[in-house]
Coordinates of C-alpha atoms and ligand atoms in Angstrom, one line a residue:
Chain A
X1 CA -0.2 0.1 0.0
X2 CA 1.8 3.2 -1.1
X3 CA -1.2 5.5 -1.3
X4 CA -0.9 7.7 1.9
X5 CA -4.3 9.1 3.0
X6 CA -5.0 11.5 5.9
X7 CA -7.7 11.9 7.9
X8 CA -9.3 15.1 9.6
X9 CA -12.3 16.6 11.0
X10 CA -13.4 19.9 11.0
X11 CA -15.5 21.9 13.4
X12 CA -17.4 18.5 13.6
X13 CA -20.6 18.1 15.6
X14 CA -22.5 14.9 15.6
X15 CA -25.1 12.7 17.6
X16 CA -27.8 11.3 17.9
X17 CA -31.2 12.5 16.6
X18 CA -31.5 15.8 18.0
X19 CA -29.2 15.5 20.8
X20 CA -25.3 16.5 19.7
X21 CA -22.7 14.1 21.7
X22 CA -19.7 15.4 20.0
X23 CA -19.3 19.5 19.8
X24 CA -16.7 21.2 17.8
X25 CA -14.0 18.2 16.9
X26 CA -11.1 19.7 15.5
X27 CA -8.5 16.7 14.8
X28 CA -5.8 15.6 12.3
X29 CA -4.9 11.8 12.3
X30 CA -1.3 11.7 12.2
X31 CA -0.8 9.6 8.9
X32 CA 1.0 6.4 9.1
X33 CA 0.9 6.6 12.7
X34 CA -1.1 4.9 15.8
X35 CA -3.7 7.0 17.4
X36 CA -5.4 6.3 20.2
X37 CA -8.5 7.5 21.5
X38 CA -8.7 8.0 25.4
X39 CA -11.6 9.4 27.5
X40 CA -14.3 8.2 30.4
X41 CA -17.4 5.9 29.4
X42 CA -19.9 7.8 27.1
X43 CA -17.8 11.2 26.4
X44 CA -18.6 10.3 22.8
X45 CA -15.5 8.0 21.6
X46 CA -17.4 5.5 19.7
X47 CA -19.7 8.2 18.2
X48 CA -16.4 10.0 17.1
X49 CA -15.2 6.9 15.4
X50 CA -18.7 6.2 13.8
X51 CA -19.0 9.7 12.3
X52 CA -15.4 9.4 11.2
X53 CA -16.1 6.1 9.2
X54 CA -19.5 7.8 7.7
X55 CA -21.7 5.5 10.0
X56 CA -23.3 8.9 11.6
X57 CA -23.7 11.8 9.6
X58 CA -22.5 15.2 11.2
X59 CA -24.7 17.8 12.3
X60 CA -22.6 20.6 11.3
X61 CA -18.6 20.8 10.1
X62 CA -17.1 18.0 8.2
X63 CA -15.2 14.6 8.2
X64 CA -12.3 15.2 5.5
X65 CA -10.2 12.4 3.6
X66 CA -7.4 14.1 2.0
X67 CA -9.4 17.3 2.2
X68 CA -12.5 15.7 0.3
X69 CA -15.8 15.3 2.6
X70 CA -16.3 11.5 3.4
X71 CA -20.0 11.8 3.1
X72 CA -19.7 12.8 -0.3
X73 CA -17.5 10.2 -1.3
X74 CA -18.8 6.7 -2.8
X75 CA -19.5 4.4 -0.1
X76 CA -17.5 1.7 -1.7
X77 CA -14.7 3.7 -2.8
X78 CA -14.5 4.8 1.0
X79 CA -14.7 1.2 2.6
X80 CA -11.5 0.4 0.1
X81 CA -9.7 3.1 2.0
X82 CA -11.2 3.0 5.5
X83 CA -12.2 0.4 7.9
X84 CA -14.2 0.2 11.3
X85 CA -14.4 -2.6 13.8
X86 CA -17.2 -1.5 15.8
X87 CA -17.2 -1.8 19.5
X88 CA -18.6 -5.3 20.5
X89 CA -19.9 -6.6 16.9
X90 CA -22.3 -9.5 17.0
X91 CA -21.6 -12.2 14.3
X92 CA -24.7 -14.2 13.0
X93 CA -25.9 -17.7 14.5
X94 CA -23.8 -20.3 12.5
X95 CA -21.3 -18.3 10.6
X96 CA -17.8 -20.1 10.0
X97 CA -14.3 -17.9 10.7
X98 CA -13.8 -18.4 7.1
X99 CA -17.2 -17.0 5.9
X100 CA -16.8 -14.0 8.3
X101 CA -13.3 -12.9 7.6
X102 CA -14.1 -13.3 3.7
X103 CA -16.9 -10.9 3.9
X104 CA -14.3 -8.1 4.9
X105 CA -13.7 -8.6 0.9
X106 CA -17.1 -7.1 0.1
X107 CA -15.9 -3.3 -1.0
X108 CA -13.8 -4.9 -3.4
X109 CA -16.6 -6.9 -5.2
X110 CA -19.3 -5.8 -7.9
X111 CA -22.7 -7.7 -8.3
X112 CA -21.7 -10.6 -10.1
X113 CA -17.7 -10.4 -9.4
X114 CA -15.9 -13.6 -9.2
X115 CA -13.6 -14.3 -6.2
X116 CA -10.3 -13.4 -7.1
X117 CA -6.4 -14.7 -6.1
X118 CA -5.9 -11.6 -4.6
X119 CA -9.3 -11.8 -2.4
X120 CA -7.3 -15.1 -1.5
X121 CA -3.9 -13.6 -0.6
X122 CA -5.9 -10.8 1.3
X123 CA -7.6 -13.1 3.5
X124 CA -4.6 -15.6 4.3
X125 CA -2.5 -13.1 5.1
X126 CA -5.6 -11.4 7.7
X127 CA -5.7 -14.9 9.0
X128 CA -1.9 -15.3 9.6
X129 CA -1.7 -12.0 10.8
X130 CA -4.1 -12.6 13.6
X131 CA -3.1 -16.0 14.1
X132 CA -6.9 -17.4 13.4
X133 CA -6.0 -19.6 10.5
X134 CA -6.4 -22.8 12.0
X135 CA -9.9 -21.7 13.3
X136 CA -11.3 -20.8 9.6
X137 CA -13.6 -23.8 9.6
X138 CA -14.9 -23.6 12.9
X139 CA -18.2 -21.7 14.0
X140 CA -17.5 -18.5 15.2
X141 CA -20.1 -19.0 18.1
X142 CA -18.2 -21.7 19.6
X143 CA -15.0 -19.6 19.8
X144 CA -13.5 -17.7 23.2
X145 CA -13.9 -14.2 23.5
X146 CA -10.4 -13.7 22.8
X147 CA -10.6 -15.9 19.4
X148 CA -13.8 -14.2 18.2
X149 CA -12.2 -10.9 18.9
X150 CA -9.0 -12.0 16.7
X151 CA -11.3 -13.2 13.7
X152 CA -13.0 -10.2 13.8
X153 CA -9.9 -8.0 13.5
X154 CA -8.9 -10.5 10.8
X155 CA -12.2 -9.4 9.0
X156 CA -11.3 -5.7 9.1
X157 CA -7.7 -6.6 8.1
X158 CA -9.0 -8.5 4.8
X159 CA -10.7 -5.2 4.1
X160 CA -7.1 -4.2 3.3
X161 CA -7.8 -0.7 4.3
X162 CA -5.0 2.3 4.3
X163 CA -6.7 3.3 7.6
X164 CA -7.9 1.3 9.9
X165 CA -10.2 2.2 13.1
X166 CA -11.1 0.2 15.8
X167 CA -13.1 0.6 19.0
X168 CA -12.2 -1.2 22.2
X169 CA -10.2 -3.9 20.2
X170 CA -8.6 -5.3 23.3
X171 CA -11.6 -5.3 25.9
X172 CA -12.9 -9.0 26.9
X173 CA -9.2 -10.0 26.3
X174 CA -6.7 -11.4 29.0
X175 CA -3.7 -9.3 29.4
X176 CA -1.6 -11.6 26.8
X177 CA -4.2 -11.3 24.3
X178 CA -4.4 -7.3 24.7
X179 CA -0.5 -7.4 24.1
X180 CA -1.0 -9.4 21.2
X181 CA -3.3 -7.3 19.4
X182 CA -1.6 -4.5 20.2
X183 CA 1.7 -5.9 18.7
X184 CA -0.2 -7.0 15.7
X185 CA -1.5 -3.3 15.5
X186 CA 2.2 -2.4 15.6
X187 CA 3.2 -4.7 13.0
X188 CA 0.3 -3.6 10.8
X189 CA 1.4 0.3 11.2
X190 CA 5.0 -0.8 10.1
X191 CA 4.9 -3.4 7.7
X192 CA 1.9 -1.9 5.5
X193 CA 2.1 1.5 6.9
X194 CA -1.2 1.4 7.9
X195 CA -3.0 4.2 9.7
X196 CA -4.5 3.3 13.3
X197 CA -6.8 4.6 14.9
X198 CA -8.2 2.9 18.6
X199 CA -10.1 3.5 21.3
X200 CA -8.6 2.2 24.6
X201 CA -9.5 2.0 28.2
X202 CA -6.2 1.1 29.4
X203 CA -4.0 4.2 29.5
X204 CA -1.0 2.4 30.3
X205 CA -1.2 0.5 27.0
X206 CA -2.4 3.6 25.2
X207 CA 0.6 5.7 26.1
X208 CA 3.1 2.8 25.6
X209 CA 1.3 1.6 21.9
X210 CA 0.3 5.4 20.7
X211 CA 2.3 7.7 18.3
X212 CA -0.5 10.1 19.2
X213 CA -3.0 10.4 21.9
X214 CA -6.2 12.4 21.9
X215 CA -8.0 12.8 25.3
X216 CA -11.8 13.4 25.2
X217 CA -14.2 14.9 27.9
X218 CA -17.8 15.3 27.4
X219 CA -17.8 15.3 23.5
X220 CA -14.6 17.7 23.0
X221 CA -11.2 17.4 22.7
X222 CA -9.5 18.1 26.1
X223 CA -6.2 17.9 24.7
X224 CA -4.2 16.0 22.2
X225 CA -0.4 15.1 21.3
X226 CA 2.2 12.7 22.0
X227 CA 2.1 10.6 25.3
X228 CA 4.4 12.4 27.1
X229 CA 2.4 15.6 26.3
X230 CA -1.2 14.0 26.9
X231 CA -0.6 11.7 29.8
X232 CA -0.1 14.2 32.8
X233 CA -1.4 14.1 36.0
X234 CA -3.4 17.0 35.7
X235 CA -5.2 15.8 32.3
X236 CA -6.1 12.6 33.7
X237 CA -7.5 14.3 36.8
X238 CA -9.8 16.4 34.3
X239 CA -10.6 13.9 32.0
X240 CA -11.5 10.9 34.4
X241 CA -12.0 13.0 37.5
X242 CA -9.3 11.0 39.0
X243 CA -6.4 11.5 41.4
X244 CA -3.4 9.9 40.2
X245 CA 0.5 9.9 39.9
X246 CA 2.2 9.5 36.6
X247 CA 5.5 7.6 36.3
X248 CA 7.8 6.5 33.8
X249 CA 7.1 2.9 32.6
X250 CA 10.1 1.3 33.4
X251 CA 9.4 -1.3 30.2
X252 CA 8.8 1.4 27.6
X253 CA 9.8 4.9 29.3
X254 CA 6.6 6.1 28.2
X255 CA 4.1 7.6 31.0
X256 CA 2.5 5.4 33.3
X257 CA -0.7 6.5 35.2
X258 CA -1.0 4.7 38.3
X259 CA -4.7 5.8 39.9
X260 CA -5.1 6.9 43.5
X261 CA -8.6 5.7 44.9
X262 CA -10.0 6.7 48.4
X263 CA -8.5 3.3 49.9
X264 CA -5.3 1.1 49.8
X265 CA -3.0 3.8 50.1
X266 CA 0.5 2.9 52.1
Chain B
X1 CA -34.7 -33.5 16.4
X2 CA -31.6 -32.4 18.5
X3 CA -29.4 -35.4 16.6
X4 CA -30.7 -33.7 13.5
X5 CA -29.3 -29.9 14.4
X6 CA -25.8 -30.7 15.7
X7 CA -25.4 -33.2 12.6
X8 CA -26.3 -30.0 10.2
X9 CA -24.4 -27.5 11.8
X10 CA -21.4 -29.6 12.1
X11 CA -21.0 -31.1 8.6
X12 CA -22.4 -28.4 6.1
X13 CA -23.0 -30.0 2.7
X14 CA -21.2 -28.5 -0.3
X15 CA -23.7 -26.2 -1.7
X16 CA -23.3 -27.6 -5.4
X17 CA -24.2 -30.8 -4.1
X18 CA -27.5 -29.7 -2.2
X19 CA -28.5 -27.8 -5.3
X20 CA -28.2 -30.7 -7.6
X21 CA -30.1 -33.0 -5.4
X22 CA -32.7 -30.4 -5.0
X23 CA -33.1 -29.9 -8.6
X24 CA -33.2 -33.7 -9.2
X25 CA -36.0 -33.7 -6.7
X26 CA -37.7 -31.0 -8.5
X27 CA -37.9 -32.7 -11.5
X28 CA -39.4 -35.7 -10.0
X29 CA -42.0 -33.7 -8.3
X30 CA -42.8 -32.3 -11.2
X31 CA -43.5 -35.5 -12.7
X32 CA -45.6 -36.6 -9.7
X33 CA -47.6 -33.6 -9.8
X34 CA -48.5 -34.2 -13.5
X35 CA -49.2 -38.0 -13.2
X36 CA -50.7 -38.3 -9.9
X37 CA -54.1 -37.1 -9.5
X38 CA -57.5 -37.8 -8.3
X39 CA -58.0 -39.5 -11.5
X40 CA -55.3 -42.1 -12.2
X41 CA -53.8 -41.8 -15.9
X42 CA -51.5 -44.1 -17.9
X43 CA -48.3 -43.4 -18.6
X44 CA -49.5 -42.8 -22.4
X45 CA -52.0 -40.4 -21.3
X46 CA -49.4 -38.5 -19.8
X47 CA -47.3 -38.0 -22.9
X48 CA -50.4 -37.4 -24.8
X49 CA -51.3 -34.8 -22.5
X50 CA -48.2 -33.1 -22.3
X51 CA -47.9 -32.7 -26.2
X52 CA -51.2 -31.0 -25.8
X53 CA -53.7 -33.8 -26.6
X54 CA -57.3 -33.6 -24.8
X55 CA -58.8 -36.4 -26.8
X56 CA -59.8 -38.6 -23.9
X57 CA -60.4 -37.7 -20.0
X58 CA -57.4 -38.7 -18.8
X59 CA -55.4 -36.9 -21.5
X60 CA -57.3 -33.8 -20.7
X61 CA -56.8 -33.8 -16.7
X62 CA -52.9 -34.2 -17.4
X63 CA -53.1 -31.1 -19.5
X64 CA -54.8 -29.4 -16.6
X65 CA -52.4 -30.4 -14.2
X66 CA -49.6 -28.8 -16.1
X67 CA -50.2 -25.1 -15.5
X68 CA -51.1 -26.1 -11.9
X69 CA -47.6 -27.9 -11.5
X70 CA -46.3 -24.7 -13.2
X71 CA -47.8 -22.4 -10.6
X72 CA -47.0 -24.5 -7.8
X73 CA -43.5 -24.2 -9.1
X74 CA -43.5 -20.6 -9.3
X75 CA -45.3 -20.0 -6.2
X76 CA -42.9 -22.2 -4.0
X77 CA -39.8 -20.6 -5.1
X78 CA -40.9 -17.2 -4.7
X79 CA -42.3 -18.1 -1.3
X80 CA -39.0 -19.5 -0.1
X81 CA -36.9 -16.8 -1.8
X82 CA -39.4 -14.0 0.1
X83 CA -39.0 -15.9 3.3
X84 CA -35.1 -16.5 3.1
X85 CA -34.8 -12.6 2.3
X86 CA -37.4 -11.7 5.3
X87 CA -35.1 -13.6 7.6
X88 CA -31.9 -12.4 6.4
X89 CA -33.4 -8.4 6.6
X90 CA -34.9 -8.7 9.8
X91 CA -32.3 -10.8 11.1
X92 CA -35.3 -13.2 12.9
X93 CA -36.1 -16.8 12.4
X94 CA -39.6 -16.3 12.7
X95 CA -40.2 -14.1 9.7
X96 CA -41.9 -15.3 6.9
X97 CA -44.5 -13.7 4.4
X98 CA -47.5 -15.7 6.2
X99 CA -46.5 -14.9 9.4
X100 CA -45.7 -11.4 9.2
X101 CA -49.4 -11.1 7.6
X102 CA -48.1 -10.0 4.2
X103 CA -49.9 -12.7 2.4
X104 CA -52.9 -12.0 4.5
X105 CA -52.9 -8.1 4.0
X106 CA -52.8 -9.1 0.0
X107 CA -55.3 -10.9 0.2
X108 CA -57.3 -8.5 2.1
X109 CA -56.7 -6.0 -0.5
X110 CA -57.7 -8.6 -3.0
X111 CA -60.8 -9.1 -1.2
X112 CA -61.9 -5.5 -0.5
X113 CA -61.2 -4.9 -4.5
X114 CA -63.7 -7.8 -5.1
X115 CA -66.5 -6.7 -2.8
X116 CA -66.2 -3.3 -2.8
X117 CA -65.1 -2.0 -6.0
X118 CA -65.9 -5.4 -8.2
X119 CA -62.6 -6.0 -9.4
X120 CA -62.6 -9.4 -10.6
X121 CA -59.9 -9.8 -12.9
X122 CA -56.7 -11.2 -12.3
X123 CA -55.1 -8.3 -13.7
X124 CA -56.3 -6.5 -10.8
X125 CA -55.6 -8.9 -8.3
X126 CA -52.1 -8.4 -8.7
X127 CA -51.5 -5.0 -8.4
X128 CA -53.9 -5.0 -5.3
X129 CA -52.0 -7.9 -3.6
X130 CA -48.8 -6.3 -4.1
X131 CA -50.0 -2.7 -2.7
X132 CA -51.9 -5.1 0.3
X133 CA -48.4 -6.8 1.0
X134 CA -46.6 -3.6 0.9
X135 CA -48.8 -2.0 3.0
X136 CA -49.1 -4.7 5.7
X137 CA -45.1 -5.5 5.8
X138 CA -45.0 -1.5 6.4
X139 CA -47.8 -1.8 9.3
X140 CA -46.3 -4.4 11.0
X141 CA -42.6 -2.8 10.8
X142 CA -44.3 0.4 12.4
X143 CA -46.0 -1.4 15.3
X144 CA -43.0 -4.0 16.0
X145 CA -40.7 -0.9 16.2
X146 CA -42.9 0.6 18.9
X147 CA -41.2 0.5 22.2
X148 CA -37.8 1.1 23.5
X149 CA -35.9 -2.1 22.4
X150 CA -37.0 -1.8 19.0
X151 CA -38.4 -4.5 16.7
X152 CA -37.2 -7.7 18.5
X153 CA -37.8 -11.2 16.7
X154 CA -40.7 -12.1 19.2
X155 CA -42.4 -8.6 19.0
X156 CA -42.0 -8.7 15.4
X157 CA -43.9 -11.9 15.2
X158 CA -46.5 -11.1 17.3
X159 CA -47.1 -8.1 15.5
X160 CA -47.5 -10.0 12.3
X161 CA -49.7 -12.4 14.0
X162 CA -51.7 -9.8 15.7
X163 CA -52.2 -8.1 12.1
X164 CA -53.1 -11.4 10.5
X165 CA -55.7 -12.2 12.9
X166 CA -57.1 -8.8 12.8
X167 CA -57.1 -8.8 8.9
X168 CA -58.5 -12.2 8.9
X169 CA -61.4 -11.0 10.7
X170 CA -62.0 -7.9 8.8
X171 CA -61.9 -10.3 5.7
X172 CA -64.7 -12.1 7.3
X173 CA -67.1 -9.4 8.1
X174 CA -66.5 -7.6 4.6
X175 CA -67.3 -11.2 2.8
X176 CA -70.2 -12.7 5.1
X177 CA -73.0 -10.3 4.2
X178 CA -72.3 -10.8 0.5
X179 CA -73.8 -14.5 -0.3
X180 CA -73.0 -13.9 -3.7
X181 CA -69.1 -13.9 -3.8
X182 CA -68.4 -15.6 -0.4
X183 CA -68.0 -18.8 -1.7
X184 CA -65.6 -17.7 -4.5
X185 CA -63.4 -15.6 -2.1
X186 CA -63.6 -18.5 0.8
X187 CA -61.9 -20.7 -1.5
X188 CA -59.3 -18.2 -2.6
X189 CA -58.9 -17.5 0.7
X190 CA -57.5 -20.9 1.5
X191 CA -54.8 -21.1 -0.6
X192 CA -54.5 -23.3 -3.6
X193 CA -52.9 -24.1 -6.9
X194 CA -55.9 -26.0 -8.6
X195 CA -57.2 -23.2 -9.8
X196 CA -54.3 -22.4 -11.9
X197 CA -54.5 -21.3 -15.9
X198 CA -51.8 -20.0 -17.6
X199 CA -53.6 -16.9 -18.0
X200 CA -53.1 -16.1 -14.2
X201 CA -49.5 -17.2 -14.5
X202 CA -48.8 -15.2 -17.4
X203 CA -49.9 -12.0 -15.3
X204 CA -47.9 -12.5 -12.4
X205 CA -44.6 -13.6 -14.2
X206 CA -43.4 -10.5 -14.8
X207 CA -43.8 -9.4 -11.0
X208 CA -42.0 -12.7 -10.1
X209 CA -39.4 -12.2 -12.5
X210 CA -38.7 -8.5 -11.2
X211 CA -39.1 -9.9 -7.8
X212 CA -36.5 -13.0 -8.6
X213 CA -33.9 -10.1 -9.9
X214 CA -34.1 -8.1 -7.2
X215 CA -33.4 -11.2 -5.1
X216 CA -30.6 -11.9 -6.8
X217 CA -28.9 -8.7 -6.5
X218 CA -29.3 -8.3 -3.0
X219 CA -28.0 -11.5 -1.9
X220 CA -24.5 -10.4 -1.4
X221 CA -25.3 -7.5 0.2
X222 CA -27.6 -8.9 2.9
X223 CA -24.8 -10.9 3.7
X224 CA -23.1 -7.9 5.0
X225 CA -26.4 -6.9 7.1
X226 CA -26.1 -10.3 8.7
X227 CA -22.9 -8.7 10.5
X228 CA -24.8 -5.9 12.1
X229 CA -25.6 -2.3 10.7
X230 CA -22.2 -0.8 11.9
X231 CA -20.3 -3.3 9.9
X232 CA -22.4 -3.4 7.0
X233 CA -22.0 0.4 6.5
X234 CA -18.2 0.2 7.6
X235 CA -18.3 -2.7 4.3
X236 CA -19.7 0.4 2.1
X237 CA -23.2 -0.6 2.2
X238 CA -26.3 2.0 2.8
X239 CA -28.4 -0.3 5.3
X240 CA -31.5 1.7 4.5
X241 CA -31.2 1.3 0.7
X242 CA -30.5 -2.9 1.2
X243 CA -33.6 -2.8 3.3
X244 CA -35.9 -1.2 0.8
X245 CA -34.4 -3.1 -2.0
X246 CA -34.7 -6.5 0.1
X247 CA -38.5 -5.7 1.0
X248 CA -39.5 -4.5 -2.3
X249 CA -38.4 -8.0 -3.6
X250 CA -39.9 -10.1 -0.9
X251 CA -43.5 -8.2 -1.3
X252 CA -43.2 -8.5 -5.0
X253 CA -42.8 -12.1 -4.6
X254 CA -45.3 -12.7 -1.9
X255 CA -47.9 -10.4 -3.3
X256 CA -48.0 -11.9 -6.4
X257 CA -47.8 -15.1 -5.2
X258 CA -51.0 -14.6 -3.3
X259 CA -53.1 -12.8 -6.1
X260 CA -52.6 -16.2 -8.1
X261 CA -52.9 -18.8 -5.1
X262 CA -54.3 -17.3 -2.4
X263 CA -52.6 -16.8 1.1
X264 CA -50.4 -19.9 1.5
X265 CA -48.4 -19.8 4.8
X266 CA -45.5 -21.7 6.3
X267 CA -43.4 -22.2 3.1
X268 CA -41.3 -19.3 3.3
X269 CA -41.0 -19.7 7.3
X270 CA -40.2 -23.7 7.1
X271 CA -38.0 -23.7 3.7
X272 CA -35.2 -21.0 4.7
X273 CA -35.1 -22.3 7.8
X274 CA -34.0 -26.0 6.9
X275 CA -32.2 -24.7 4.3
X276 CA -30.0 -22.6 6.3
X277 CA -29.1 -25.9 8.7
X278 CA -28.2 -27.3 5.3
X279 CA -26.4 -24.7 3.4
X280 CA -25.2 -22.1 5.8
X281 CA -26.2 -18.4 6.0
X282 CA -24.7 -17.3 2.9
X283 CA -27.6 -15.5 1.4
X284 CA -26.5 -16.2 -2.0
X285 CA -26.4 -20.2 -1.9
X286 CA -29.5 -20.2 1.0
X287 CA -32.0 -18.2 -1.7
X288 CA -31.2 -20.5 -4.5
X289 CA -31.8 -23.7 -2.2
X290 CA -34.7 -22.0 -0.7
X291 CA -36.2 -21.5 -4.4
X292 CA -35.4 -24.9 -5.2
X293 CA -36.8 -26.7 -1.9
X294 CA -40.0 -24.3 -1.7
X295 CA -41.2 -25.2 -5.1
X296 CA -40.7 -29.1 -4.1
X297 CA -42.4 -28.6 -0.8
X298 CA -45.4 -26.8 -2.6
X299 CA -45.2 -29.6 -5.1
X300 CA -45.3 -32.3 -2.5
X301 CA -48.1 -30.5 -0.5
X302 CA -50.3 -30.2 -3.8
X303 CA -49.7 -34.0 -4.7
X304 CA -50.1 -34.9 -1.2
X305 CA -53.4 -33.2 -0.7
X306 CA -54.8 -34.5 -3.9
X307 CA -53.9 -38.2 -2.7
X308 CA -55.2 -37.7 1.1
X309 CA -58.7 -36.7 0.4
X310 CA -59.5 -39.0 -2.6
X311 CA -61.7 -38.4 -4.7
X312 CA -61.7 -34.7 -3.6
X313 CA -58.5 -32.6 -2.7
X314 CA -57.2 -30.9 -0.1
X315 CA -55.8 -27.2 -1.0
X316 CA -52.1 -26.8 -0.5
X317 CA -52.6 -24.1 2.1
X318 CA -53.9 -26.7 4.2
X319 CA -51.5 -29.3 3.6
X320 CA -48.6 -26.6 4.2
X321 CA -50.2 -25.2 7.6
X322 CA -50.3 -29.0 8.8
X323 CA -46.7 -29.4 7.9
X324 CA -45.7 -25.8 9.2
X325 CA -47.6 -25.4 12.6
X326 CA -45.6 -27.9 14.3
X327 CA -42.4 -27.1 12.8
X328 CA -43.2 -23.1 13.9
X329 CA -43.3 -24.7 17.5
X330 CA -40.3 -26.6 17.1
X331 CA -38.0 -23.4 15.8
X332 CA -39.4 -21.1 18.9
X333 CA -38.4 -24.0 21.4
X334 CA -35.3 -24.7 19.6
X335 CA -33.8 -21.2 19.6
X336 CA -35.9 -19.4 22.1
X337 CA -36.1 -17.2 19.3
X338 CA -32.7 -16.2 19.3
X339 CA -31.7 -13.4 16.6
X340 CA -30.0 -14.5 13.9
Ligands
ATP1 N1 -27.5 4.7 19.4 C1 -27.6 5.8 20.5 N2 -28.7 6.5 20.2 C2 -29.0 7.5 21.3 N3 -27.7 7.9 22.0 C3 -26.7 7.2 21.7 C4 -26.4 6.2 21.0 N4 -25.2 5.4 21.1 C5 -24.7 6.4 22.1 N5 -25.3 7.3 22.6 C6 -25.3 8.3 23.6 O1 -24.1 9.1 23.3 C7 -23.2 9.3 24.1 C8 -22.0 8.9 23.9 O2 -21.8 7.7 23.5 P1 -20.6 6.8 22.8 O3 -20.8 5.3 22.7 O4 -19.9 7.4 22.0 O5 -19.6 6.8 24.2 P2 -18.2 6.1 24.5 O6 -17.3 6.9 24.7 O7 -17.7 5.3 23.5 O8 -18.3 5.5 25.9 P3 -17.7 4.0 26.3 O9 -16.3 3.9 26.8 O10 -18.8 3.0 27.3 O11 -17.7 2.7 25.0 C9 -23.4 8.5 25.4 O12 -24.4 9.4 26.4 C10 -24.8 7.6 25.1 O13 -25.6 7.3 26.1
MG2 MG1 -17.8 3.0 23.2

């Protein structure tokens, strides 16, 4: 993938029905990097991701891909450039892993176009990257939460988009699988140059794995920049309303947040 | 039954094999439908009858059975596809043109047209039936979407059932005071292919063709909707457009079928459900197989109706209801109406 595409928003407001959840969001996602969106529950992270991938129409402002409004682009063209894995997707009963992953190729097919070797290559590499090749004939219903999540990611990878948005891809995974998924994101980013946008709840992993952080609070961008810039004690306190201490992660030398509750302090 | 389910889901059969088998079965069914009837005929009569000869009573009855067989074939496949589409688009295993009230809605408009406006031509029936089917589908949609949890599978089926009952009694109320037409409405109302003529088939054929074409073009798109609206949109589809496209196809097929045969229940429920167990959930295979198996089921039900009630005959609508009702209970019990 040689083409590099840049995703940004201009004065974006969006929401459901008449209620605006997002207000005046102005962000530019760094091309070819990993960006994480952090923020408290219900602050609008999923809403932002859904608006940026055209699932929601903005009330005001625009989402721009290389300067063009994505809401004016042909949907299938956009789906070849920008992929989304929603928060907790639901697989239909009785679908096999192979079938699910191959549906990621949908944007590349016309009405009666034949399955091509390009499709096969994309699927094989998606299965390999997510370590799910041996699950191919299994029913998705029968998989563990972690396996299922990796299969969904494989579907998103099969779409072979330059930009990939994933809403909480590590939720429901044990710590080892969380790391595995995030390592996979890094590989994808390095090998294919994919621009990756994640919603993550684990602040320390977000700081460790991201090049760029966007901290949201009540539908607005509170702060954005490098993990060192964003992950500070005052910011975490304002965004999450949580007393905390930020130290340096001894493994990655990125900021590490230690939450301070009302109890259990030595 | 439990064994059957686990067996089916564990070993899905190759689609081409299933389609081949049902195609062969279809040829057998057509032959049976032409040769078996209240009147016993010999092979020679069948051949003569097929050639168009109506010299003897036997040959004539074979010639009569031809359009009937053709109609059963068309209606069965239309109902099979229509059911498959409705189940996919609503992600509801209980969706079916009969259960959702689409068929009875179609007949409602036909009856109204007949009784109040004196529209008794087949060409009127078709339009009335399709319009009635569409209106009812919309109506059931709207009432099942009331409430904060939206159109859940069970609410959808209940809304459809309630609508069906309401419409049925309304039809009764409209027809009862009219002795002159009560008989003809009633026999049509039961649902059958016995009265098939080439004329009626020709009239519904364009609608079936358009419906079939629309189904063919929506199959792959429905595969994305199965993954949820968000994923479907992420894959570049407009969910609303797919829904309209799919419902148009389903309503055309069910409406046109009802115009010619009256409301036939359960084919659209039973067939796609079993086919899904056999071939899996890819709508392209599912619809193809449902078309073939729907035709098979309706032909079988029609032949059965002729054998069971000799020297008279049972309408297919009655036979399919006998097969379908226990099946419906089985589905509900099996999956506790889990969403697809
Ligand atoms: N489909 C919807 N219809 C109406 N309101 C919605 C819908 N989805 C989300 N909301 C509301 O929008 C607000 C933001 O929700 P959103 O899902 O964007 O939050 P989030 O930051 O992703 O939260 P979480 O961390 O819990 O996933 C919430 O108040 C939520 O109730
Ligand atoms: Mg969310």
